[in-house]
Amino acid sequence: MERVPSPGASRFREASIAGTWLWLGLFALLPNLVLLLVAFLDRDTVGFFIPSLTLDNFRELFAPVFLGVLWDSIRLALCSTLVCLLAAYPFAYALAKAGPRLRPWLLLLVIIPFWTNSLIRTYALILMIGAQGLVNKCALGLGLIGAPLELMYTDFAVFAGMTYTFLPFMILPLYASIEKLDPGLADAAKDLGAGSLRTFWHSTLPLTLPGVVAGCILVFLPSLGSFYIPEILGGATNMLLGTFIKNQFLVAKNWPLGAASSSVLTLLLVLLAVLYRFTSQRAAGGYNAPLNARRDGE
Amino acid sequence: MTTPPILELRGVSKNFGNTLALHNINLEIANGEFLTLLGPSGCGKTTILRILSGFEAPTRGAVFLNGQEITSSPPELRQVNTVFQSYALFPHMSVWDNVAFGLRMQKRPKVEINQRVAEILRRVHLAEYGDRMPRQLSGGQQQRVAIARAIINNPLVLLLDEPFSALDLKLRKQMQFEIKHLQRQIGITFVFVTHDQEEAFAMSDRVVVMNEGTVIQVGSPQEIYEEPESLFVARFVGEINVLEGDIRAARPGGTYQAEVEGVPFILHSRREFAEGETVKVLLRPEDLKVYLEQEKAQQPPFFLGTINETVYKGATVDILRTLDNGKKLQAAEFFNEDDADITYRPGDRVSVTWVEGWEVVLNAEGE
Ligand SMILES: Nc1ncnc2c1ncn2[C@@H]1O[C@H](COP(=O)(O)OP(=O)(O)O)[C@@H](O)[C@H]1O
Ligand SMILES: [Mg+2]
């Protein structure tokens, strides 16, 4: 028998779904569409843009200047994503397997930085790696180095800043996917002759891949688009994508080019979202499988 | 035992913090045997299996597989495989890949893997289901994949932890039959866990009855049912009537003159009882014989009582009666052709006795 929801409840459901769609449409879809539109318009130094269609802005994305910026940004974002992943996986695993007494404290270690303003955390990093920072003082004090290391205003500083800032975004989705993993599966793999390493490779990793991909998206995209971290910690030498986009809008007053270059980020986001869907379907054994197949053969 | 046991537990105990999950378990399992661990939930059955498969280490004691001590060897190195309670099929792998997993871990050649997976899938009637994902299968089919996956490495012992608990009654009976059949075919030793006595009796060569982390009795299903060594076993494996008695005199050949619920009876037992000792006399409902008082002139001894209620059960009728001293008894009678209608009405006066020698006599503590 079908359960018939009361008309009041179904109207409430429809209203809340409609509200969500309205919100998403107004504040997510519409601005992106406007941005996309602007990317096809001509620039105007006074009035931001002229309503005449052109592909010039996209052509400029293939200029060596922009490709250089893009390449540097992607490389840096990939590095910090990789380091975040390598650091976060063991931690998330320990978190998921921790006893009920230890777990809240470990979670707190992740949540506190997660809730702290990331600008403040970036400035805090200066206290650590600046010329007079903790790292240099300790190394000097221990006699490991003769003069303070120049860590600030380098690619390394930017890389460290991104890794540090976005680490919680990697830990939380990983934790969520490891936590809901059936521990019986690892037992089954061991029972069938897989050692710890092969158990991880054949069972744990493929089943937590959605968490890995989600975490990588949540670190990679903000790393790619971030402009305050390179600006506070980085040198003047290498411009990164986030700064480039920001400059187009606020400094060079070239809105169409800014819009075109930020659409690169949107495109990447879409590609990664598709990848995420694919991996989570595989881990669940395929969503598209016909469920009525359950009935034959019995 | 003439041949050495395939699996042996010697003095195995297990503590989880302050919980004593297992206490001094000694058990020998013969090669090719179908052995069942039977006991109420929480009595330590799963813990024994996890010690056998290597997922838990015993706090004390040792485990031997095929004469070799394996107490501290890891699960992946033991020639023991498990059918898990929740099946634990890899959801991201097809049926074929699930079944092939064990052989791939042994790095067997591809030709051999293909041939053996195909053969085992055929054996569990899943030959056409290799490409399916586990979530596309019914419960019974998933169960068969779990079994196929566990036997493909030809383990010395297969462990099964309440494998049918998620199945409905009809499928359960069918799977019991299939598993028993499979075990006879492949000749692997099975250690099976259940809390269902009927399932244990239907499948096993030997049953180990457990309670609160200890082994209470080991024996064939028939021994366990007909000669329970304690009140716990007697009650756990079926309905039982418990009568109070006093030993009056011992006679040679394990016979005792006794008074049971105030009526003099002859009791048979291999156990030793002293004169004047209080005993419990255990009788299964189907061992009791009930006669309407006016029906036959009964030879004493018998009890007199009144019918309370009859419960129709299909093949049997349960008859609930109260003896004249207030004791309640339950009897079960099978329908037979000579005596097609067993017509007792509440309030009928009856006499009750039992087949001499079918009683179980235990001491006052029920042991
Ligand atoms: N990992 C564990 N930690 C603490 N106690 C446990 C653990 N595993 C089992 N126990 C306890 O040991 C006892 C036996 O459990 P188990 O072997 O699972 O029983 P069964 O399988 O017969 O139901 C129970 O009291 C249970 O609570
Ligand atoms: Mg159990």
CSV table of N, CA and C in Angstrom, one decimal, chain B residues 140-229:
chain,number,residue,atom,x,y,z
B,140,GLY,N,19.5,-14.6,-0.2
B,140,GLY,CA,20.0,-16.0,-0.3
B,140,GLY,C,21.1,-16.1,-1.3
B,141,GLN,N,21.0,-15.3,-2.3
B,141,GLN,CA,22.1,-15.3,-3.3
B,141,GLN,C,23.4,-14.7,-2.7
B,142,GLN,N,23.3,-13.6,-2.0
B,142,GLN,CA,24.4,-13.1,-1.3
B,142,GLN,C,25.1,-14.1,-0.4
B,143,GLN,N,24.2,-14.8,0.3
B,143,GLN,CA,24.7,-15.8,1.2
B,143,GLN,C,25.6,-16.9,0.4
B,144,ARG,N,25.1,-17.3,-0.8
B,144,ARG,CA,25.8,-18.3,-1.5
B,144,ARG,C,27.1,-17.7,-2.1
B,145,VAL,N,27.1,-16.4,-2.4
B,145,VAL,CA,28.4,-15.8,-2.8
B,145,VAL,C,29.4,-15.9,-1.7
B,146,ALA,N,28.9,-15.5,-0.5
B,146,ALA,CA,29.8,-15.5,0.7
B,146,ALA,C,30.4,-16.9,0.9
B,147,ILE,N,29.6,-17.9,0.7
B,147,ILE,CA,30.1,-19.3,0.9
B,147,ILE,C,31.1,-19.7,-0.2
B,148,ALA,N,30.7,-19.3,-1.4
B,148,ALA,CA,31.6,-19.6,-2.5
B,148,ALA,C,33.0,-18.9,-2.3
B,149,ARG,N,32.9,-17.7,-1.9
B,149,ARG,CA,34.2,-16.9,-1.7
B,149,ARG,C,35.0,-17.6,-0.6
B,150,ALA,N,34.3,-18.1,0.4
B,150,ALA,CA,35.1,-18.7,1.6
B,150,ALA,C,35.7,-20.1,1.3
B,151,ILE,N,35.0,-20.8,0.4
B,151,ILE,CA,35.5,-22.2,0.2
B,151,ILE,C,36.5,-22.3,-1.0
B,152,ILE,N,36.7,-21.2,-1.7
B,152,ILE,CA,37.5,-21.3,-3.0
B,152,ILE,C,38.9,-21.6,-2.7
B,153,ASN,N,39.4,-21.2,-1.5
B,153,ASN,CA,40.8,-21.4,-1.1
B,153,ASN,C,41.0,-22.8,-0.5
B,154,ASN,N,40.0,-23.7,-0.6
B,154,ASN,CA,40.1,-25.0,0.1
B,154,ASN,C,40.6,-24.9,1.5
B,155,PRO,N,39.9,-24.3,2.4
B,155,PRO,CA,40.4,-24.1,3.7
B,155,PRO,C,40.3,-25.5,4.4
B,156,LEU,N,41.2,-25.7,5.5
B,156,LEU,CA,41.1,-26.9,6.3
B,156,LEU,C,39.8,-26.9,7.1
B,157,VAL,N,39.4,-25.6,7.5
B,157,VAL,CA,38.2,-25.5,8.3
B,157,VAL,C,37.4,-24.3,7.8
B,158,LEU,N,36.1,-24.4,7.7
B,158,LEU,CA,35.3,-23.3,7.3
B,158,LEU,C,34.4,-22.9,8.5
B,159,LEU,N,34.5,-21.6,8.9
B,159,LEU,CA,33.7,-21.1,10.0
B,159,LEU,C,32.5,-20.3,9.5
B,160,LEU,N,31.4,-20.6,10.1
B,160,LEU,CA,30.1,-19.9,9.7
B,160,LEU,C,29.4,-19.3,10.9
B,161,ASP,N,29.3,-18.0,11.0
B,161,ASP,CA,28.8,-17.3,12.1
B,161,ASP,C,27.3,-16.9,11.9
B,162,GLU,N,26.4,-17.7,12.4
B,162,GLU,CA,24.9,-17.4,12.2
B,162,GLU,C,24.6,-17.0,10.8
B,163,PRO,N,25.0,-17.8,9.8
B,163,PRO,CA,24.9,-17.3,8.4
B,163,PRO,C,23.5,-17.1,8.0
B,164,PHE,N,22.5,-17.7,8.6
B,164,PHE,CA,21.1,-17.6,8.1
B,164,PHE,C,20.2,-16.6,8.9
B,165,SER,N,20.8,-15.9,9.8
B,165,SER,CA,20.0,-15.1,10.7
B,165,SER,C,19.2,-14.0,9.9
B,166,ALA,N,19.7,-13.6,8.7
B,166,ALA,CA,19.0,-12.6,8.0
B,166,ALA,C,17.9,-13.2,7.0
B,167,LEU,N,17.8,-14.5,6.9
B,167,LEU,CA,16.9,-15.1,5.9
B,167,LEU,C,15.6,-15.4,6.5
B,168,ASP,N,14.5,-15.5,5.7
B,168,ASP,CA,13.2,-15.9,6.2
B,168,ASP,C,13.2,-17.4,6.4
B,169,LEU,N,12.2,-17.9,7.1
B,169,LEU,CA,12.2,-19.3,7.5
B,169,LEU,C,12.3,-20.3,6.4
B,170,LYS,N,11.6,-20.1,5.3
B,170,LYS,CA,11.6,-21.0,4.2
B,170,LYS,C,13.0,-21.1,3.5
B,171,LEU,N,13.6,-19.9,3.3
B,171,LEU,CA,14.9,-19.9,2.7
B,171,LEU,C,15.9,-20.5,3.6
B,172,ARG,N,15.7,-20.2,4.9
B,172,ARG,CA,16.6,-20.8,5.9
B,172,ARG,C,16.7,-22.3,5.8
B,173,LYS,N,15.5,-22.9,5.8
B,173,LYS,CA,15.5,-24.4,5.7
B,173,LYS,C,16.2,-24.8,4.4
B,174,GLN,N,16.0,-24.1,3.3
B,174,GLN,CA,16.6,-24.5,2.1
B,174,GLN,C,18.1,-24.4,2.2
B,175,MET,N,18.6,-23.3,2.7
B,175,MET,CA,20.0,-23.1,2.9
B,175,MET,C,20.6,-24.1,3.8
B,176,GLN,N,19.9,-24.4,4.9
B,176,GLN,CA,20.4,-25.5,5.8
B,176,GLN,C,20.7,-26.7,5.0
B,177,PHE,N,19.7,-27.1,4.2
B,177,PHE,CA,19.9,-28.3,3.4
B,177,PHE,C,21.0,-28.2,2.4
B,178,GLU,N,21.1,-27.0,1.8
B,178,GLU,CA,22.2,-26.8,0.8
B,178,GLU,C,23.6,-26.9,1.4
B,179,ILE,N,23.7,-26.2,2.6
B,179,ILE,CA,25.0,-26.2,3.2
B,179,ILE,C,25.4,-27.6,3.7
B,180,LYS,N,24.5,-28.3,4.2
B,180,LYS,CA,24.8,-29.6,4.7
B,180,LYS,C,25.2,-30.5,3.5
B,181,HIS,N,24.5,-30.4,2.4
B,181,HIS,CA,24.8,-31.1,1.2
B,181,HIS,C,26.2,-30.8,0.7
B,182,LEU,N,26.5,-29.4,0.7
B,182,LEU,CA,27.8,-29.0,0.2
B,182,LEU,C,28.9,-29.5,1.1
B,183,GLN,N,28.7,-29.5,2.4
B,183,GLN,CA,29.7,-30.0,3.3
B,183,GLN,C,30.0,-31.4,3.1
B,184,ARG,N,29.0,-32.3,2.8
B,184,ARG,CA,29.2,-33.7,2.5
B,184,ARG,C,30.0,-33.8,1.3
B,185,GLN,N,29.7,-33.0,0.3
B,185,GLN,CA,30.4,-33.1,-1.0
B,185,GLN,C,31.8,-32.7,-1.0
B,186,ILE,N,32.2,-31.6,-0.3
B,186,ILE,CA,33.6,-31.1,-0.4
B,186,ILE,C,34.4,-31.7,0.8
B,187,GLY,N,33.7,-32.2,1.8
B,187,GLY,CA,34.4,-32.8,2.9
B,187,GLY,C,35.2,-31.9,3.8
B,188,ILE,N,35.0,-30.6,3.7
B,188,ILE,CA,35.7,-29.7,4.6
B,188,ILE,C,35.1,-29.7,6.0
B,189,THR,N,35.9,-29.5,7.0
B,189,THR,CA,35.4,-29.4,8.4
B,189,THR,C,34.6,-28.1,8.5
B,190,PHE,N,33.4,-28.1,9.0
B,190,PHE,CA,32.6,-26.9,9.3
B,190,PHE,C,32.5,-26.7,10.7
B,191,VAL,N,32.7,-25.4,11.2
B,191,VAL,CA,32.4,-25.0,12.5
B,191,VAL,C,31.3,-24.0,12.4
B,192,PHE,N,30.1,-24.3,12.8
B,192,PHE,CA,28.9,-23.5,12.6
B,192,PHE,C,28.4,-22.9,13.9
B,193,VAL,N,27.9,-21.7,13.8
B,193,VAL,CA,27.4,-21.0,15.1
B,193,VAL,C,26.0,-20.7,14.9
B,194,THR,N,25.2,-21.0,15.9
B,194,THR,CA,23.8,-20.6,15.9
B,194,THR,C,23.2,-20.6,17.3
B,195,HIS,N,22.1,-19.8,17.4
B,195,HIS,CA,21.5,-19.9,18.7
B,195,HIS,C,20.1,-20.6,18.6
B,196,ASP,N,20.0,-21.3,17.5
B,196,ASP,CA,18.7,-22.0,17.1
B,196,ASP,C,18.9,-23.5,17.3
B,197,GLN,N,18.3,-24.1,18.3
B,197,GLN,CA,18.6,-25.5,18.5
B,197,GLN,C,18.2,-26.4,17.4
B,198,GLU,N,17.1,-26.0,16.7
B,198,GLU,CA,16.5,-26.9,15.7
B,198,GLU,C,17.5,-26.9,14.5
B,199,GLU,N,18.1,-25.7,14.2
B,199,GLU,CA,19.1,-25.6,13.1
B,199,GLU,C,20.3,-26.4,13.5
B,200,ALA,N,20.7,-26.3,14.8
B,200,ALA,CA,21.9,-27.1,15.2
B,200,ALA,C,21.7,-28.5,15.0
B,201,PHE,N,20.5,-29.0,15.5
B,201,PHE,CA,20.3,-30.5,15.4
B,201,PHE,C,20.2,-30.9,13.9
B,202,ALA,N,19.5,-30.1,13.1
B,202,ALA,CA,19.3,-30.5,11.7
B,202,ALA,C,20.6,-30.7,11.0
B,203,MET,N,21.7,-29.9,11.3
B,203,MET,CA,22.8,-29.9,10.5
B,203,MET,C,24.0,-30.6,11.0
B,204,SER,N,24.1,-30.8,12.3
B,204,SER,CA,25.4,-31.1,12.9
B,204,SER,C,25.7,-32.6,13.1
B,205,ASP,N,27.0,-33.0,13.1
B,205,ASP,CA,27.4,-34.3,13.6
B,205,ASP,C,27.5,-34.2,15.1
B,206,ARG,N,28.1,-33.1,15.6
B,206,ARG,CA,28.2,-32.9,17.0
B,206,ARG,C,27.8,-31.4,17.4
B,207,VAL,N,27.2,-31.3,18.6
B,207,VAL,CA,26.8,-30.0,19.0
B,207,VAL,C,27.5,-29.6,20.3
B,208,VAL,N,28.0,-28.4,20.4
B,208,VAL,CA,28.7,-27.9,21.6
B,208,VAL,C,27.7,-26.9,22.2
B,209,VAL,N,27.1,-27.2,23.4
B,209,VAL,CA,26.2,-26.3,24.0
B,209,VAL,C,27.0,-25.4,25.0
B,210,MET,N,26.9,-24.1,24.8
B,210,MET,CA,27.6,-23.1,25.6
B,210,MET,C,26.7,-22.2,26.4
B,211,ASN,N,27.2,-21.8,27.5
B,211,ASN,CA,26.5,-20.7,28.3
B,211,ASN,C,27.5,-19.9,29.0
B,212,GLU,N,27.4,-18.6,29.0
B,212,GLU,CA,28.3,-17.7,29.7
B,212,GLU,C,29.7,-18.0,29.6
B,213,GLY,N,30.2,-18.3,28.4
B,213,GLY,CA,31.6,-18.4,28.2
B,213,GLY,C,32.2,-19.8,28.5
B,214,THR,N,31.3,-20.8,28.9
B,214,THR,CA,31.9,-22.1,29.1
B,214,THR,C,31.1,-23.1,28.3
B,215,VAL,N,31.8,-24.3,28.1
B,215,VAL,CA,31.1,-25.4,27.4
B,215,VAL,C,30.4,-26.2,28.4
B,216,ILE,N,29.1,-26.4,28.1
B,216,ILE,CA,28.2,-27.1,29.1
B,216,ILE,C,28.1,-28.6,28.7
B,217,GLN,N,28.0,-28.8,27.5
B,217,GLN,CA,27.9,-30.2,27.0
B,217,GLN,C,28.3,-30.4,25.6
B,218,VAL,N,29.0,-31.5,25.3
B,218,VAL,CA,29.3,-31.8,23.9
B,218,VAL,C,28.7,-33.1,23.5
B,219,GLY,N,28.1,-33.2,22.4
B,219,GLY,CA,27.6,-34.6,22.0
B,219,GLY,C,26.8,-34.5,20.7
B,220,SER,N,26.4,-35.7,20.2
B,220,SER,CA,25.5,-35.7,19.0
B,220,SER,C,24.2,-35.1,19.3
B,221,PRO,N,23.5,-34.6,18.3
B,221,PRO,CA,22.2,-34.0,18.6
B,221,PRO,C,21.3,-34.9,19.4
B,222,GLN,N,21.3,-36.2,19.2
B,222,GLN,CA,20.5,-37.1,19.9
B,222,GLN,C,20.9,-37.2,21.4
B,223,GLU,N,22.2,-37.2,21.6
B,223,GLU,CA,22.6,-37.2,23.0
B,223,GLU,C,22.2,-36.0,23.8
B,224,ILE,N,22.4,-34.8,23.1
B,224,ILE,CA,22.1,-33.6,23.7
B,224,ILE,C,20.6,-33.5,24.0
B,225,TYR,N,19.8,-34.0,23.1
B,225,TYR,CA,18.3,-33.9,23.3
B,225,TYR,C,17.8,-34.9,24.3
B,226,GLU,N,18.3,-36.2,24.2
B,226,GLU,CA,17.8,-37.2,25.0
B,226,GLU,C,18.5,-37.4,26.4
B,227,GLU,N,19.8,-37.0,26.4
B,227,GLU,CA,20.5,-37.2,27.7
B,227,GLU,C,21.2,-35.9,28.1
B,228,PRO,N,20.4,-34.8,28.3
B,228,PRO,CA,21.0,-33.6,28.7
B,228,PRO,C,21.7,-33.8,30.1
B,229,GLU,N,22.9,-33.1,30.2
B,229,GLU,CA,23.6,-33.3,31.5
B,229,GLU,C,23.2,-32.3,32.5
